[in-house]
PDB file of C-alpha atoms in Angstrom:
ATOM      1  CA  MET F  23      31.531 -25.870 -24.415  1.00  0.00           C
ATOM      2  CA  ARG F  24      35.300 -27.609 -24.436  1.00  0.00           C
ATOM      3  CA  ASN F  25      34.256 -30.278 -22.363  1.00  0.00           C
ATOM      4  CA  GLY F  26      31.060 -30.998 -24.812  1.00  0.00           C
ATOM      5  CA  SER F  27      28.299 -29.517 -23.622  1.00  0.00           C
ATOM      6  CA  SER F  28      26.016 -27.497 -25.902  1.00  0.00           C
ATOM      7  CA  LEU F  29      22.988 -26.077 -26.619  1.00  0.00           C
ATOM      8  CA  GLN F  30      20.764 -25.281 -30.102  1.00  0.00           C
ATOM      9  CA  LEU F  31      19.326 -21.494 -29.370  1.00  0.00           C
ATOM     10  CA  ARG F  32      16.502 -20.529 -31.570  1.00  0.00           C
ATOM     11  CA  LEU F  33      17.260 -17.298 -32.807  1.00  0.00           C
ATOM     12  CA  ASN F  34      13.911 -15.757 -34.256  1.00  0.00           C
ATOM     13  CA  ASP F  35      11.866 -16.283 -30.891  1.00  0.00           C
ATOM     14  CA  GLY F  36      14.231 -17.266 -28.802  1.00  0.00           C
ATOM     15  CA  LEU F  37      13.606 -21.718 -28.282  1.00  0.00           C
ATOM     16  CA  VAL F  38      15.977 -23.408 -26.482  1.00  0.00           C
ATOM     17  CA  THR F  39      15.403 -26.376 -28.757  1.00  0.00           C
ATOM     18  CA  SER F  40      18.916 -29.001 -27.282  1.00  0.00           C
ATOM     19  CA  TYR F  41      20.533 -28.824 -24.106  1.00  0.00           C
ATOM     20  CA  ARG F  42      23.363 -31.288 -23.533  1.00  0.00           C
ATOM     21  CA  PRO F  43      25.653 -31.154 -20.668  1.00  0.00           C
ATOM     22  CA  LYS F  44      28.207 -33.564 -20.325  1.00  0.00           C
ATOM     23  CA  VAL F  45      27.209 -36.035 -17.784  1.00  0.00           C
ATOM     24  CA  SER F  46      29.587 -38.789 -17.239  1.00  0.00           C
ATOM     25  CA  TRP F  47      33.191 -39.755 -18.312  1.00  0.00           C
ATOM     26  CA  GLU F  48      32.163 -43.184 -20.318  1.00  0.00           C
ATOM     27  CA  GLY F  49      30.892 -43.668 -23.414  1.00  0.00           C
ATOM     28  CA  GLY F  50      31.062 -41.740 -26.237  1.00  0.00           C
ATOM     29  CA  ASP F  51      31.208 -38.027 -25.486  1.00  0.00           C
ATOM     30  CA  GLY F  52      29.932 -38.429 -22.265  1.00  0.00           C
ATOM     31  CA  CYS F  53      26.703 -35.589 -22.971  1.00  0.00           C
ATOM     32  CA  ARG F  54      23.157 -36.210 -22.269  1.00  0.00           C
ATOM     33  CA  GLU F  55      19.744 -34.347 -23.675  1.00  0.00           C
ATOM     34  CA  LEU F  56      18.428 -32.958 -21.318  1.00  0.00           C
ATOM     35  CA  LEU F  57      15.192 -31.285 -23.146  1.00  0.00           C
ATOM     36  CA  HIS F  58      11.902 -32.459 -24.598  1.00  0.00           C
ATOM     37  CA  THR F  59      10.809 -31.585 -27.701  1.00  0.00           C
ATOM     38  CA  VAL F  60       8.178 -33.069 -30.754  1.00  0.00           C
ATOM     39  CA  PRO F  61       7.846 -31.641 -34.367  1.00  0.00           C
ATOM     40  CA  GLY F  62       4.903 -28.818 -34.238  1.00  0.00           C
ATOM     41  CA  SER F  63       3.037 -27.384 -36.972  1.00  0.00           C
ATOM     42  CA  GLY F  64       6.028 -25.922 -38.622  1.00  0.00           C
ATOM     43  CA  ALA F  65       7.962 -25.854 -36.067  1.00  0.00           C
ATOM     44  CA  VAL F  66       9.266 -27.189 -32.673  1.00  0.00           C
ATOM     45  CA  LYS F  67       7.444 -27.858 -29.321  1.00  0.00           C
ATOM     46  CA  GLY F  68       9.060 -27.834 -25.989  1.00  0.00           C
ATOM     47  CA  GLY F  69      12.624 -26.954 -24.900  1.00  0.00           C
ATOM     48  CA  VAL F  70      13.295 -24.393 -22.875  1.00  0.00           C
ATOM     49  CA  GLY F  71      11.389 -20.650 -23.482  1.00  0.00           C
ATOM     50  CA  LEU F  72       9.870 -17.318 -22.374  1.00  0.00           C
ATOM     51  CA  VAL F  73       6.909 -16.118 -21.848  1.00  0.00           C
ATOM     52  CA  LEU F  74       5.368 -13.008 -21.146  1.00  0.00           C
ATOM     53  CA  ASN F  75       2.548 -11.953 -21.036  1.00  0.00           C
ATOM     54  CA  GLU F  76       0.137  -8.532 -20.115  1.00  0.00           C
ATOM     55  CA  ALA F  77      -1.590  -9.099 -16.949  1.00  0.00           C
ATOM     56  CA  SER F  78      -5.531  -9.480 -16.981  1.00  0.00           C
ATOM     57  CA  SER F  79      -7.950  -8.658 -14.166  1.00  0.00           C
ATOM     58  CA  SER F  80      -9.818 -11.776 -15.755  1.00  0.00           C
ATOM     59  CA  GLY F  81      -7.494 -13.712 -14.500  1.00  0.00           C
ATOM     60  CA  SER F  82      -6.867 -15.664 -18.238  1.00  0.00           C
ATOM     61  CA  GLY F  83      -3.251 -15.017 -18.497  1.00  0.00           C
ATOM     62  CA  GLY F  84      -3.626 -11.987 -20.568  1.00  0.00           C
ATOM     63  CA  ALA F  85      -1.739 -11.039 -24.350  1.00  0.00           C
ATOM     64  CA  SER F  86       1.193 -11.719 -24.777  1.00  0.00           C
ATOM     65  CA  LEU F  87       3.887  -9.278 -25.044  1.00  0.00           C
ATOM     66  CA  LEU F  88       5.568 -11.180 -27.015  1.00  0.00           C
ATOM     67  CA  GLY F  89       3.149 -12.329 -29.670  1.00  0.00           C
ATOM     68  CA  ALA F  90       4.433 -10.373 -33.530  1.00  0.00           C
ATOM     69  CA  SER F  91       7.786  -9.246 -31.502  1.00  0.00           C
ATOM     70  CA  VAL F  92      10.676  -9.923 -34.144  1.00  0.00           C
ATOM     71  CA  TRP F  93      14.025 -10.486 -32.199  1.00  0.00           C
ATOM     72  CA  SER F  94      17.371  -9.552 -32.695  1.00  0.00           C
ATOM     73  CA  VAL F  95      20.767 -10.420 -32.182  1.00  0.00           C
ATOM     74  CA  ALA F  96      22.025  -7.702 -29.512  1.00  0.00           C
ATOM     75  CA  ASP F  97      24.921  -9.252 -28.894  1.00  0.00           C
ATOM     76  CA  VAL F  98      27.128 -12.598 -28.680  1.00  0.00           C
ATOM     77  CA  ASP F  99      30.238 -13.289 -26.161  1.00  0.00           C
ATOM     78  CA  SER F 100      32.439 -16.503 -25.958  1.00  0.00           C
ATOM     79  CA  ASP F 101      35.388 -18.202 -25.013  1.00  0.00           C
ATOM     80  CA  SER F 102      34.122 -21.758 -25.972  1.00  0.00           C
ATOM     81  CA  TYR F 103      36.005 -22.477 -22.529  1.00  0.00           C
ATOM     82  CA  ASP F 104      33.941 -20.423 -19.581  1.00  0.00           C
ATOM     83  CA  ALA F 105      30.898 -19.518 -21.489  1.00  0.00           C
ATOM     84  CA  VAL F 106      29.182 -18.771 -24.868  1.00  0.00           C
ATOM     85  CA  GLN F 107      26.625 -16.024 -24.355  1.00  0.00           C
ATOM     86  CA  VAL F 108      23.841 -14.768 -26.596  1.00  0.00           C
ATOM     87  CA  GLU F 109      21.709 -11.797 -25.935  1.00  0.00           C
ATOM     88  CA  LEU F 110      18.401 -11.280 -27.825  1.00  0.00           C
ATOM     89  CA  ALA F 111      16.249  -7.799 -27.756  1.00  0.00           C
ATOM     90  CA  CYS F 112      13.168  -6.678 -29.099  1.00  0.00           C
ATOM     91  CA  GLY F 113      10.233  -4.303 -28.545  1.00  0.00           C
ATOM     92  CA  GLY F 114       7.581  -5.623 -25.950  1.00  0.00           C
ATOM     93  CA  GLY F 115       5.197  -3.818 -27.341  1.00  0.00           C
ATOM     94  CA  LYS F 116       3.337  -1.000 -24.337  1.00  0.00           C
ATOM     95  CA  GLY F 117       6.700   0.530 -24.562  1.00  0.00           C
ATOM     96  CA  LEU F 118       8.586  -1.954 -23.448  1.00  0.00           C
ATOM     97  CA  GLU F 119      12.343  -3.030 -24.137  1.00  0.00           C
ATOM     98  CA  VAL F 120      12.660  -6.619 -24.038  1.00  0.00           C
ATOM     99  CA  SER F 121      16.353  -8.590 -23.371  1.00  0.00           C
ATOM    100  CA  TYR F 122      16.418 -12.196 -23.341  1.00  0.00           C
ATOM    101  CA  VAL F 123      19.805 -13.676 -22.498  1.00  0.00           C
ATOM    102  CA  VAL F 124      20.658 -16.933 -23.157  1.00  0.00           C
ATOM    103  CA  THR F 125      23.846 -18.803 -21.531  1.00  0.00           C
ATOM    104  CA  LEU F 126      25.774 -22.091 -21.478  1.00  0.00           C
ATOM    105  CA  TYR F 127      28.770 -22.889 -19.272  1.00  0.00           C
ATOM    106  CA  PRO F 128      30.713 -26.186 -18.882  1.00  0.00           C
ATOM    107  CA  LEU F 129      28.183 -27.459 -16.447  1.00  0.00           C
ATOM    108  CA  SER F 130      24.894 -25.381 -16.911  1.00  0.00           C
ATOM    109  CA  MET F 131      22.839 -23.008 -18.947  1.00  0.00           C
ATOM    110  CA  ALA F 132      21.056 -19.824 -17.169  1.00  0.00           C
ATOM    111  CA  THR F 133      18.306 -17.643 -19.320  1.00  0.00           C
ATOM    112  CA  ALA F 134      17.867 -14.094 -17.852  1.00  0.00           C
ATOM    113  CA  VAL F 135      15.305 -11.392 -19.137  1.00  0.00           C
ATOM    114  CA  ILE F 136      15.249  -7.596 -18.408  1.00  0.00           C
ATOM    115  CA  VAL F 137      12.532  -6.141 -18.933  1.00  0.00           C
ATOM    116  CA  LYS F 138      12.266  -2.005 -19.357  1.00  0.00           C
ATOM    117  CA  ASN F 139       9.906   0.059 -18.548  1.00  0.00           C
ATOM    118  CA  ASN F 140      10.213   3.037 -21.827  1.00  0.00           C
ATOM    119  CA  GLY F 141       6.749   4.461 -21.588  1.00  0.00           C
ATOM    120  CA  ALA F 142       4.676   6.452 -19.689  1.00  0.00           C
ATOM    121  CA  LYS F 143       2.739   4.959 -17.826  1.00  0.00           C
ATOM    122  CA  PRO F 144       3.058   1.114 -15.321  1.00  0.00           C
ATOM    123  CA  VAL F 145       2.657  -1.977 -16.883  1.00  0.00           C
ATOM    124  CA  GLU F 146       1.209  -5.014 -15.034  1.00  0.00           C
ATOM    125  CA  LEU F 147       2.671  -8.312 -16.793  1.00  0.00           C
ATOM    126  CA  THR F 148       3.264 -11.825 -15.765  1.00  0.00           C
ATOM    127  CA  GLY F 149       5.592 -14.134 -17.225  1.00  0.00           C
ATOM    128  CA  ALA F 150       7.768 -17.634 -16.378  1.00  0.00           C
ATOM    129  CA  VAL F 151      10.774 -19.510 -17.922  1.00  0.00           C
ATOM    130  CA  LEU F 152       9.330 -22.715 -19.096  1.00  0.00           C
ATOM    131  CA  SER F 153      11.872 -25.916 -19.057  1.00  0.00           C
ATOM    132  CA  HIS F 154      10.535 -29.398 -20.825  1.00  0.00           C
ATOM    133  CA  ILE F 155      12.574 -31.442 -18.614  1.00  0.00           C
ATOM    134  CA  LYS F 156      12.733 -35.133 -20.233  1.00  0.00           C
ATOM    135  CA  PHE F 157      13.138 -38.103 -17.591  1.00  0.00           C
ATOM    136  CA  ASP F 158      13.908 -41.888 -19.262  1.00  0.00           C
ATOM    137  CA  LYS F 159      10.451 -43.499 -17.508  1.00  0.00           C
ATOM    138  CA  ARG F 160       7.302 -41.586 -15.581  1.00  0.00           C
ATOM    139  CA  ARG F 161       7.899 -43.865 -12.757  1.00  0.00           C
ATOM    140  CA  GLY F 162      10.657 -42.707 -11.071  1.00  0.00           C
ATOM    141  CA  THR F 163      10.388 -39.233 -12.264  1.00  0.00           C
ATOM    142  CA  ALA F 164       9.964 -36.936  -9.062  1.00  0.00           C
ATOM    143  CA  VAL F 165      11.436 -33.546  -8.451  1.00  0.00           C
ATOM    144  CA  GLU F 166      13.300 -32.780  -4.333  1.00  0.00           C
ATOM    145  CA  GLY F 167      13.405 -29.347  -2.180  1.00  0.00           C
ATOM    146  CA  LEU F 168       9.615 -28.518  -2.249  1.00  0.00           C
ATOM    147  CA  ARG F 169       8.998 -29.504   1.467  1.00  0.00           C
ATOM    148  CA  GLY F 170       6.606 -27.517   3.273  1.00  0.00           C
ATOM    149  CA  CYS F 171       6.069 -24.978   0.491  1.00  0.00           C
ATOM    150  CA  PRO F 172       2.363 -24.112  -0.249  1.00  0.00           C
ATOM    151  CA  TYR F 173       0.987 -25.133  -3.574  1.00  0.00           C
ATOM    152  CA  CYS F 174      -2.015 -24.529  -5.782  1.00  0.00           C
ATOM    153  CA  THR F 175      -3.813 -25.983  -8.399  1.00  0.00           C
ATOM    154  CA  HIS F 176      -3.256 -23.805 -11.686  1.00  0.00           C
ATOM    155  CA  PRO F 177      -3.242 -23.424 -15.795  1.00  0.00           C
ATOM    156  CA  PRO F 178       0.159 -23.013 -16.858  1.00  0.00           C
ATOM    157  CA  PRO F 179       0.681 -19.242 -18.910  1.00  0.00           C
ATOM    158  CA  ALA F 180      -0.398 -19.242 -22.470  1.00  0.00           C
ATOM    159  CA  SER F 181       2.539 -20.325 -24.810  1.00  0.00           C
ATOM    160  CA  GLY F 182       3.109 -21.324 -28.489  1.00  0.00           C
ATOM    161  CA  PHE F 183       5.691 -23.451 -27.561  1.00  0.00           C
ATOM    162  CA  ALA F 184       4.190 -25.526 -24.873  1.00  0.00           C
ATOM    163  CA  LEU F 185       3.722 -29.081 -25.329  1.00  0.00           C
ATOM    164  CA  LEU F 186       0.163 -29.114 -23.136  1.00  0.00           C
ATOM    165  CA  THR F 187      -2.062 -26.003 -23.337  1.00  0.00           C
ATOM    166  CA  PRO F 188      -3.515 -24.616 -20.130  1.00  0.00           C
ATOM    167  CA  ALA F 189      -7.029 -26.478 -20.877  1.00  0.00           C
ATOM    168  CA  GLU F 190      -4.727 -29.860 -21.363  1.00  0.00           C
ATOM    169  CA  ALA F 191      -2.766 -29.165 -18.219  1.00  0.00           C
ATOM    170  CA  MET F 192      -5.710 -29.065 -16.165  1.00  0.00           C
ATOM    171  CA  LYS F 193      -8.155 -31.645 -17.595  1.00  0.00           C
ATOM    172  CA  ARG F 194      -8.240 -34.009 -14.612  1.00  0.00           C
ATOM    173  CA  GLU F 195      -6.866 -37.373 -15.057  1.00  0.00           C
ATOM    174  CA  GLU F 196      -9.042 -40.878 -14.302  1.00  0.00           C
ATOM    175  CA  SER F 197      -7.388 -42.928 -11.388  1.00  0.00           C
ATOM    176  CA  GLY F 198      -5.700 -46.092 -12.517  1.00  0.00           C
ATOM    177  CA  TRP F 199      -2.535 -48.071 -12.775  1.00  0.00           C
ATOM    178  CA  PHE F 200      -0.780 -44.790 -12.369  1.00  0.00           C
ATOM    179  CA  GLY F 201      -2.705 -43.922  -9.980  1.00  0.00           C
ATOM    180  CA  GLY F 202      -1.259 -42.704  -6.114  1.00  0.00           C
ATOM    181  CA  GLY F 203       1.701 -41.044  -5.459  1.00  0.00           C
ATOM    182  CA  GLY F 204      -0.345 -38.853  -3.537  1.00  0.00           C
ATOM    183  CA  GLY F 205      -3.821 -38.004  -3.122  1.00  0.00           C
ATOM    184  CA  GLU F 206      -6.554 -36.206  -5.385  1.00  0.00           C
ATOM    185  CA  GLU F 207      -5.768 -33.025  -6.772  1.00  0.00           C
ATOM    186  CA  PRO F 208      -6.856 -29.542  -5.057  1.00  0.00           C
ATOM    187  CA  ARG F 209      -9.236 -27.765  -6.900  1.00  0.00           C
ATOM    188  CA  GLN F 210      -8.067 -24.766  -8.317  1.00  0.00           C
ATOM    189  CA  GLY F 211      -7.839 -21.703  -5.867  1.00  0.00           C
ATOM    190  CA  ALA F 212      -7.622 -24.259  -2.891  1.00  0.00           C
ATOM    191  CA  TRP F 213      -4.262 -24.416  -0.882  1.00  0.00           C
ATOM    192  CA  THR F 214      -1.998 -27.149   0.338  1.00  0.00           C
ATOM    193  CA  VAL F 215       1.188 -28.161   1.283  1.00  0.00           C
ATOM    194  CA  GLU F 216       3.672 -30.637   0.136  1.00  0.00           C
ATOM    195  CA  GLU F 217       4.350 -32.920   3.249  1.00  0.00           C
ATOM    196  CA  ASN F 218       7.041 -34.824   1.297  1.00  0.00           C
ATOM    197  CA  ARG F 219      10.828 -34.554   1.186  1.00  0.00           C
ATOM    198  CA  TYR F 220      10.078 -36.644  -3.012  1.00  0.00           C
ATOM    199  CA  THR F 221       7.636 -34.720  -4.944  1.00  0.00           C
ATOM    200  CA  ILE F 222       6.445 -37.787  -7.063  1.00  0.00           C
ATOM    201  CA  LEU F 223       5.606 -36.575 -10.358  1.00  0.00           C
ATOM    202  CA  LYS F 224       4.104 -40.135 -12.256  1.00  0.00           C
ATOM    203  CA  LYS F 225       0.233 -38.893 -12.341  1.00  0.00           C
ATOM    204  CA  LYS F 226      -0.700 -35.526 -14.162  1.00  0.00           C
ATOM    205  CA  VAL F 227      -0.670 -32.295 -11.968  1.00  0.00           C
ATOM    206  CA  SER F 228      -0.453 -28.842 -13.120  1.00  0.00           C
ATOM    207  CA  ARG F 229       1.072 -26.680  -9.528  1.00  0.00           C
ATOM    208  CA  VAL F 230       1.821 -23.692  -8.838  1.00  0.00           C
ATOM    209  CA  TYR F 231       4.458 -22.991  -5.420  1.00  0.00           C
ATOM    210  CA  ALA F 232       4.353 -20.310  -4.138  1.00  0.00           C
ATOM    211  CA  ALA F 233       3.546 -17.743  -1.023  1.00  0.00           C
ATOM    212  CA  PRO F 234      -0.510 -17.538  -1.562  1.00  0.00           C
ATOM    213  CA  PRO F 235      -0.888 -13.938  -3.060  1.00  0.00           C
ATOM    214  CA  GLU F 236      -3.038 -13.019   1.209  1.00  0.00           C
ATOM    215  CA  GLU F 237       0.587 -13.886   2.498  1.00  0.00           C
ATOM    216  CA  ARG F 238       2.216 -11.420   0.232  1.00  0.00           C
ATOM    217  CA  LYS F 239       0.579  -8.984   1.990  1.00  0.00           C
ATOM    218  CA  LYS F 240       2.389  -9.465   5.176  1.00  0.00           C
ATOM    219  CA  ARG F 241       5.564  -7.537   6.708  1.00  0.00           C
ATOM    220  CA  VAL F 242       6.997 -10.965   6.801  1.00  0.00           C
ATOM    221  CA  TYR F 243       6.410 -14.081   5.113  1.00  0.00           C
ATOM    222  CA  SER F 244       7.412 -16.943   3.309  1.00  0.00           C
ATOM    223  CA  THR F 245       8.776 -17.801   0.028  1.00  0.00           C
ATOM    224  CA  ALA F 246       8.862 -20.740  -2.354  1.00  0.00           C
ATOM    225  CA  PRO F 247      12.277 -22.194  -2.551  1.00  0.00           C
ATOM    226  CA  SER F 248      14.789 -20.137  -4.786  1.00  0.00           C
ATOM    227  CA  LYS F 249      15.848 -24.174  -6.036  1.00  0.00           C
ATOM    228  CA  PHE F 250      14.739 -27.766  -6.528  1.00  0.00           C
ATOM    229  CA  THR F 251      16.641 -31.119  -7.877  1.00  0.00           C
ATOM    230  CA  THR F 252      14.999 -33.245 -10.139  1.00  0.00           C
ATOM    231  CA  ILE F 253      14.988 -37.055  -9.676  1.00  0.00           C
ATOM    232  CA  ASP F 254      15.878 -39.531 -12.589  1.00  0.00           C
ATOM    233  CA  GLN F 255      15.772 -42.649 -11.048  1.00  0.00           C
ATOM    234  CA  SER F 256      16.274 -44.784 -13.872  1.00  0.00           C
ATOM    235  CA  SER F 257      18.604 -42.616 -15.312  1.00  0.00           C
ATOM    236  CA  GLY F 258      20.285 -41.501 -11.958  1.00  0.00           C
ATOM    237  CA  LEU F 259      21.092 -38.001 -12.929  1.00  0.00           C
ATOM    238  CA  GLY F 260      19.733 -35.057 -11.219  1.00  0.00           C
ATOM    239  CA  PHE F 261      19.988 -31.436 -12.531  1.00  0.00           C
ATOM    240  CA  ARG F 262      18.575 -28.455  -9.882  1.00  0.00           C
ATOM    241  CA  LEU F 263      16.616 -25.702 -11.577  1.00  0.00           C
ATOM    242  CA  VAL F 264      16.849 -22.505  -9.710  1.00  0.00           C
ATOM    243  CA  ARG F 265      14.595 -19.587  -9.062  1.00  0.00           C
ATOM    244  CA  MET F 266      15.784 -16.021  -9.854  1.00  0.00           C
ATOM    245  CA  GLY F 267      13.454 -12.391  -9.376  1.00  0.00           C
ATOM    246  CA  PHE F 268       9.982 -14.914 -10.110  1.00  0.00           C
ATOM    247  CA  GLU F 269       7.962 -15.283  -6.951  1.00  0.00           C
ATOM    248  CA  ASP F 270       5.966 -19.068  -8.156  1.00  0.00           C
ATOM    249  CA  MET F 271       7.405 -21.949  -9.755  1.00  0.00           C
ATOM    250  CA  TYR F 272       5.199 -23.685 -11.223  1.00  0.00           C
ATOM    251  CA  MET F 273       4.824 -27.290 -12.141  1.00  0.00           C
ATOM    252  CA  GLY F 274       3.145 -30.014 -14.583  1.00  0.00           C
ATOM    253  CA  SER F 275       3.690 -33.430 -15.253  1.00  0.00           C
ATOM    254  CA  PRO F 276       1.349 -34.393 -18.050  1.00  0.00           C
ATOM    255  CA  GLY F 277       0.336 -38.028 -16.072  1.00  0.00           C
ATOM    256  CA  GLY F 278      -0.398 -40.267 -19.396  1.00  0.00           C
ATOM    257  CA  MET F 279      -1.101 -37.807 -21.651  1.00  0.00           C
ATOM    258  CA  TYR F 280       2.991 -37.700 -22.058  1.00  0.00           C
ATOM    259  CA  GLU F 281       2.243 -41.102 -25.032  1.00  0.00           C
ATOM    260  CA  LYS F 282       0.954 -38.524 -26.775  1.00  0.00           C
ATOM    261  CA  PHE F 283       4.308 -37.045 -27.763  1.00  0.00           C
ATOM    262  CA  GLY F 284       6.639 -39.906 -27.644  1.00  0.00           C
ATOM    263  CA  ASN F 285       8.302 -42.753 -25.902  1.00  0.00           C
ATOM    264  CA  ASP F 286      10.027 -40.514 -23.242  1.00  0.00           C
ATOM    265  CA  TYR F 287       7.926 -38.963 -19.900  1.00  0.00           C
ATOM    266  CA  PHE F 288       8.552 -35.387 -19.403  1.00  0.00           C
ATOM    267  CA  LEU F 289       7.996 -32.172 -16.393  1.00  0.00           C
ATOM    268  CA  CYS F 290       6.626 -28.877 -17.778  1.00  0.00           C
ATOM    269  CA  THR F 291       8.391 -26.550 -15.092  1.00  0.00           C
ATOM    270  CA  GLY F 292      10.144 -23.143 -14.408  1.00  0.00           C
ATOM    271  CA  PRO F 293      10.442 -19.703 -12.637  1.00  0.00           C
ATOM    272  CA  ALA F 294       7.423 -17.641 -12.821  1.00  0.00           C
ATOM    273  CA  SER F 295       5.174 -14.745 -11.470  1.00  0.00           C
ATOM    274  CA  ILE F 296       2.038 -15.907 -11.928  1.00  0.00           C
ATOM    275  CA  LEU F 297      -0.377 -14.861  -9.011  1.00  0.00           C
ATOM    276  CA  VAL F 298       0.247 -11.700  -8.406  1.00  0.00           C
ATOM    277  CA  PRO F 299       2.036  -9.253 -11.699  1.00  0.00           C
ATOM    278  CA  VAL F 300       4.835  -7.810 -11.805  1.00  0.00           C
ATOM    279  CA  VAL F 301       4.862  -4.183 -12.228  1.00  0.00           C
ATOM    280  CA  VAL F 302       7.163  -2.527 -13.503  1.00  0.00           C
ATOM    281  CA  ALA F 303       7.057   1.247 -13.527  1.00  0.00           C
ATOM    282  CA  PRO F 304       7.950   4.214 -16.328  1.00  0.00           C
ATOM    283  CA  GLY F 305      11.488   4.451 -16.499  1.00  0.00           C
ATOM    284  CA  GLU F 306      12.305   1.302 -14.894  1.00  0.00           C
ATOM    285  CA  GLU F 307      13.682  -2.370 -15.247  1.00  0.00           C
ATOM    286  CA  TRP F 308      12.321  -6.050 -13.769  1.00  0.00           C
ATOM    287  CA  ARG F 309      15.086  -8.562 -13.843  1.00  0.00           C
ATOM    288  CA  GLY F 310      13.787 -12.706 -13.813  1.00  0.00           C
ATOM    289  CA  ALA F 311      16.105 -15.761 -14.702  1.00  0.00           C
ATOM    290  CA  GLN F 312      16.371 -19.274 -14.445  1.00  0.00           C
ATOM    291  CA  VAL F 313      19.856 -21.797 -14.233  1.00  0.00           C
ATOM    292  CA  ILE F 314      19.829 -25.050 -14.500  1.00  0.00           C
ATOM    293  CA  GLU F 315      22.788 -26.514 -13.309  1.00  0.00           C
ATOM    294  CA  HIS F 316      24.413 -30.155 -12.476  1.00  0.00           C
ATOM    295  CA  ASP F 317      27.223 -32.424 -10.204  1.00  0.00           C
ATOM    296  CA  ASN F 318      26.333 -35.762 -11.737  1.00  0.00           C
ATOM    297  CA  LEU F 319      30.279 -36.106 -12.701  1.00  0.00           C
TER     298      LEU F 319
END
């Protein structure tokens, strides 16, 4: 972008490995890295990535629909001032055609997925756009905008780029100096409601904020908030994450396990459809997206 904001995209799998939005008019270029990444076995992990799995009746999340896929660049559009956009495409198996569009704007970035079913049978899938958001310190990490929303303890969908595996995310953390910031996490499958205006995330959690599946059977029910704002008290910066198309919002914090991945604290979060699979009928398509935006300037 002309204002200095930048983004790095790995073309072979669509992983966003860097997002540096302009957040200040003072000091250097005024841009700041938002994403947390670490070197993995042959590839960087973390960042922002797409998860798309075949739904499984066992509840384990099912096999990835993208694991063996070869991505290709379908389109690129740029004017270097208003937007830069890259569209990746692949065949996702089961007769699916998947498009993944990553767009950089001066004060935001967007990731959108379009799944079209070219097969003869309906396909049930689960998915998410997971972002690893970097924070300066463990203390003072929070989000605002989830008060009143039901949530349950739940593992994240399995992916090759996530820093924590589902098993690691669900492993309970012993109470210690950083214990607190709320009571003990509910057991998996038990629902509770977020009562606080600010959700403090210095302890280890793995949650799905959403309307419980039983509630969705009613004619009228309350959905999860369409957006929330991250709060980094150390830097004073905040970013809004906006959900589109997806029904759930995943929220995970590593607690003391963050030290395994460097000095910076982070959240793994993003819009998801985990609890109730998305059904894509033959000849139809489904769309979901996430926007990360800010008004720090």
